[in-house]
Amino acid sequence: GLDYFQFSQTEDNGGEGDLGTELDLYASRKYDNGLMMTARLGMFTPGDAYTAPTDENQTQVFLEAKYNF
C-alpha cells in the first residue's frame, strides 16, 4: 500500500505552519501458519517550520512480524 500525509500546525505561534509531508510504502504477506510479515518504508520531508540542522529528510525502514495462535 501507499500512504501520503501532509502535516501543518493548527494554531499560529508566529512561525511557519508547514510541518512537512510523509510518504509511506508498505507490503504485507500472510502465511498459513498464522504468521504475518509487513515491510514498511517511510520518508519524511520537513516543511518550512524546520530549520537547520533538523531540516533534512528522514527515512525509516522496518520489518514487522505478527504471529496468531
PDB file of C-alpha atoms in Angstrom:
ATOM      1  CA  GLY A   1       0.000   0.000   0.000  1.00  0.00           C
ATOM      2  CA  LEU A   2       0.884   3.643  -0.207  1.00  0.00           C
ATOM      3  CA  ASP A   3       0.006   6.441   2.241  1.00  0.00           C
ATOM      4  CA  TYR A   4       0.641  10.185   1.901  1.00  0.00           C
ATOM      5  CA  PHE A   5       0.385  12.664   4.784  1.00  0.00           C
ATOM      6  CA  GLN A   6       0.693  16.449   4.890  1.00  0.00           C
ATOM      7  CA  PHE A   7       1.307  17.969   8.344  1.00  0.00           C
ATOM      8  CA  SER A   8       0.540  21.552   9.395  1.00  0.00           C
ATOM      9  CA  GLN A   9       0.092  23.474  12.623  1.00  0.00           C
ATOM     10  CA  THR A  10      -3.446  24.036  13.863  1.00  0.00           C
ATOM     11  CA  GLU A  11      -2.580  27.187  15.817  1.00  0.00           C
ATOM     12  CA  ASP A  12      -0.456  30.144  14.762  1.00  0.00           C
ATOM     13  CA  ASN A  13       2.530  30.515  17.086  1.00  0.00           C
ATOM     14  CA  GLY A  14       4.333  33.093  14.971  1.00  0.00           C
ATOM     15  CA  GLY A  15       6.260  30.528  12.933  1.00  0.00           C
ATOM     16  CA  GLU A  16       5.718  28.705   9.691  1.00  0.00           C
ATOM     17  CA  GLY A  17       2.649  26.459   9.531  1.00  0.00           C
ATOM     18  CA  ASP A  18       4.063  23.842   7.138  1.00  0.00           C
ATOM     19  CA  LEU A  19       5.447  20.942   9.206  1.00  0.00           C
ATOM     20  CA  GLY A  20       6.157  18.678   6.238  1.00  0.00           C
ATOM     21  CA  THR A  21       4.999  15.664   4.276  1.00  0.00           C
ATOM     22  CA  GLU A  22       5.386  11.922   4.695  1.00  0.00           C
ATOM     23  CA  LEU A  23       5.200   9.110   2.174  1.00  0.00           C
ATOM     24  CA  ASP A  24       4.832   5.509   3.416  1.00  0.00           C
ATOM     25  CA  LEU A  25       5.176   2.412   1.277  1.00  0.00           C
ATOM     26  CA  TYR A  26       4.295  -0.957   2.782  1.00  0.00           C
ATOM     27  CA  ALA A  27       3.653  -4.581   1.851  1.00  0.00           C
ATOM     28  CA  SER A  28       2.204  -7.405   3.932  1.00  0.00           C
ATOM     29  CA  ARG A  29       2.119 -11.154   3.474  1.00  0.00           C
ATOM     30  CA  LYS A  30       0.017 -13.657   5.439  1.00  0.00           C
ATOM     31  CA  TYR A  31       1.224 -17.228   5.804  1.00  0.00           C
ATOM     32  CA  ASP A  32      -0.902 -20.327   6.509  1.00  0.00           C
ATOM     33  CA  ASN A  33       0.657 -20.951   9.928  1.00  0.00           C
ATOM     34  CA  GLY A  34      -0.678 -17.696  11.472  1.00  0.00           C
ATOM     35  CA  LEU A  35       2.367 -15.589  10.667  1.00  0.00           C
ATOM     36  CA  MET A  36       2.026 -12.179   9.006  1.00  0.00           C
ATOM     37  CA  MET A  37       5.057 -10.160   7.857  1.00  0.00           C
ATOM     38  CA  THR A  38       4.956  -6.451   6.975  1.00  0.00           C
ATOM     39  CA  ALA A  39       7.776  -4.398   5.467  1.00  0.00           C
ATOM     40  CA  ARG A  40       7.470  -0.611   5.600  1.00  0.00           C
ATOM     41  CA  LEU A  41       9.461   2.316   4.220  1.00  0.00           C
ATOM     42  CA  GLY A  42       8.657   5.813   5.492  1.00  0.00           C
ATOM     43  CA  MET A  43      10.100   9.066   4.150  1.00  0.00           C
ATOM     44  CA  PHE A  44       9.501  12.407   5.893  1.00  0.00           C
ATOM     45  CA  THR A  45      10.308  15.734   4.228  1.00  0.00           C
ATOM     46  CA  PRO A  46      10.352  18.632   6.734  1.00  0.00           C
ATOM     47  CA  GLY A  47       8.435  21.779   5.858  1.00  0.00           C
ATOM     48  CA  ASP A  48       9.270  25.435   6.377  1.00  0.00           C
ATOM     49  CA  ALA A  49       8.686  25.158  10.157  1.00  0.00           C
ATOM     50  CA  TYR A  50      12.004  23.305  10.490  1.00  0.00           C
ATOM     51  CA  THR A  51      15.410  24.964  10.303  1.00  0.00           C
ATOM     52  CA  ALA A  52      18.929  23.527  10.145  1.00  0.00           C
ATOM     53  CA  PRO A  53      20.098  21.099  11.410  1.00  0.00           C
ATOM     54  CA  THR A  54      16.637  19.493  11.745  1.00  0.00           C
ATOM     55  CA  ASP A  55      15.519  20.331   8.197  1.00  0.00           C
ATOM     56  CA  GLU A  56      16.954  17.217   6.495  1.00  0.00           C
ATOM     57  CA  ASN A  57      14.808  14.427   5.052  1.00  0.00           C
ATOM     58  CA  GLN A  58      14.301  11.401   7.295  1.00  0.00           C
ATOM     59  CA  THR A  59      13.913   7.784   6.176  1.00  0.00           C
ATOM     60  CA  GLN A  60      12.781   4.845   8.287  1.00  0.00           C
ATOM     61  CA  VAL A  61      12.690   1.182   7.274  1.00  0.00           C
ATOM     62  CA  PHE A  62      11.319  -1.624   9.407  1.00  0.00           C
ATOM     63  CA  LEU A  63      10.092  -5.189   9.280  1.00  0.00           C
ATOM     64  CA  GLU A  64       7.217  -6.349  11.490  1.00  0.00           C
ATOM     65  CA  ALA A  65       6.179  -9.900  12.305  1.00  0.00           C
ATOM     66  CA  LYS A  66       2.865 -10.916  13.902  1.00  0.00           C
ATOM     67  CA  TYR A  67       2.028 -14.425  14.938  1.00  0.00           C
ATOM     68  CA  ASN A  68      -1.502 -15.513  15.887  1.00  0.00           C
ATOM     69  CA  PHE A  69      -2.008 -18.747  17.776  1.00  0.00           C
TER      70      PHE A  69
END
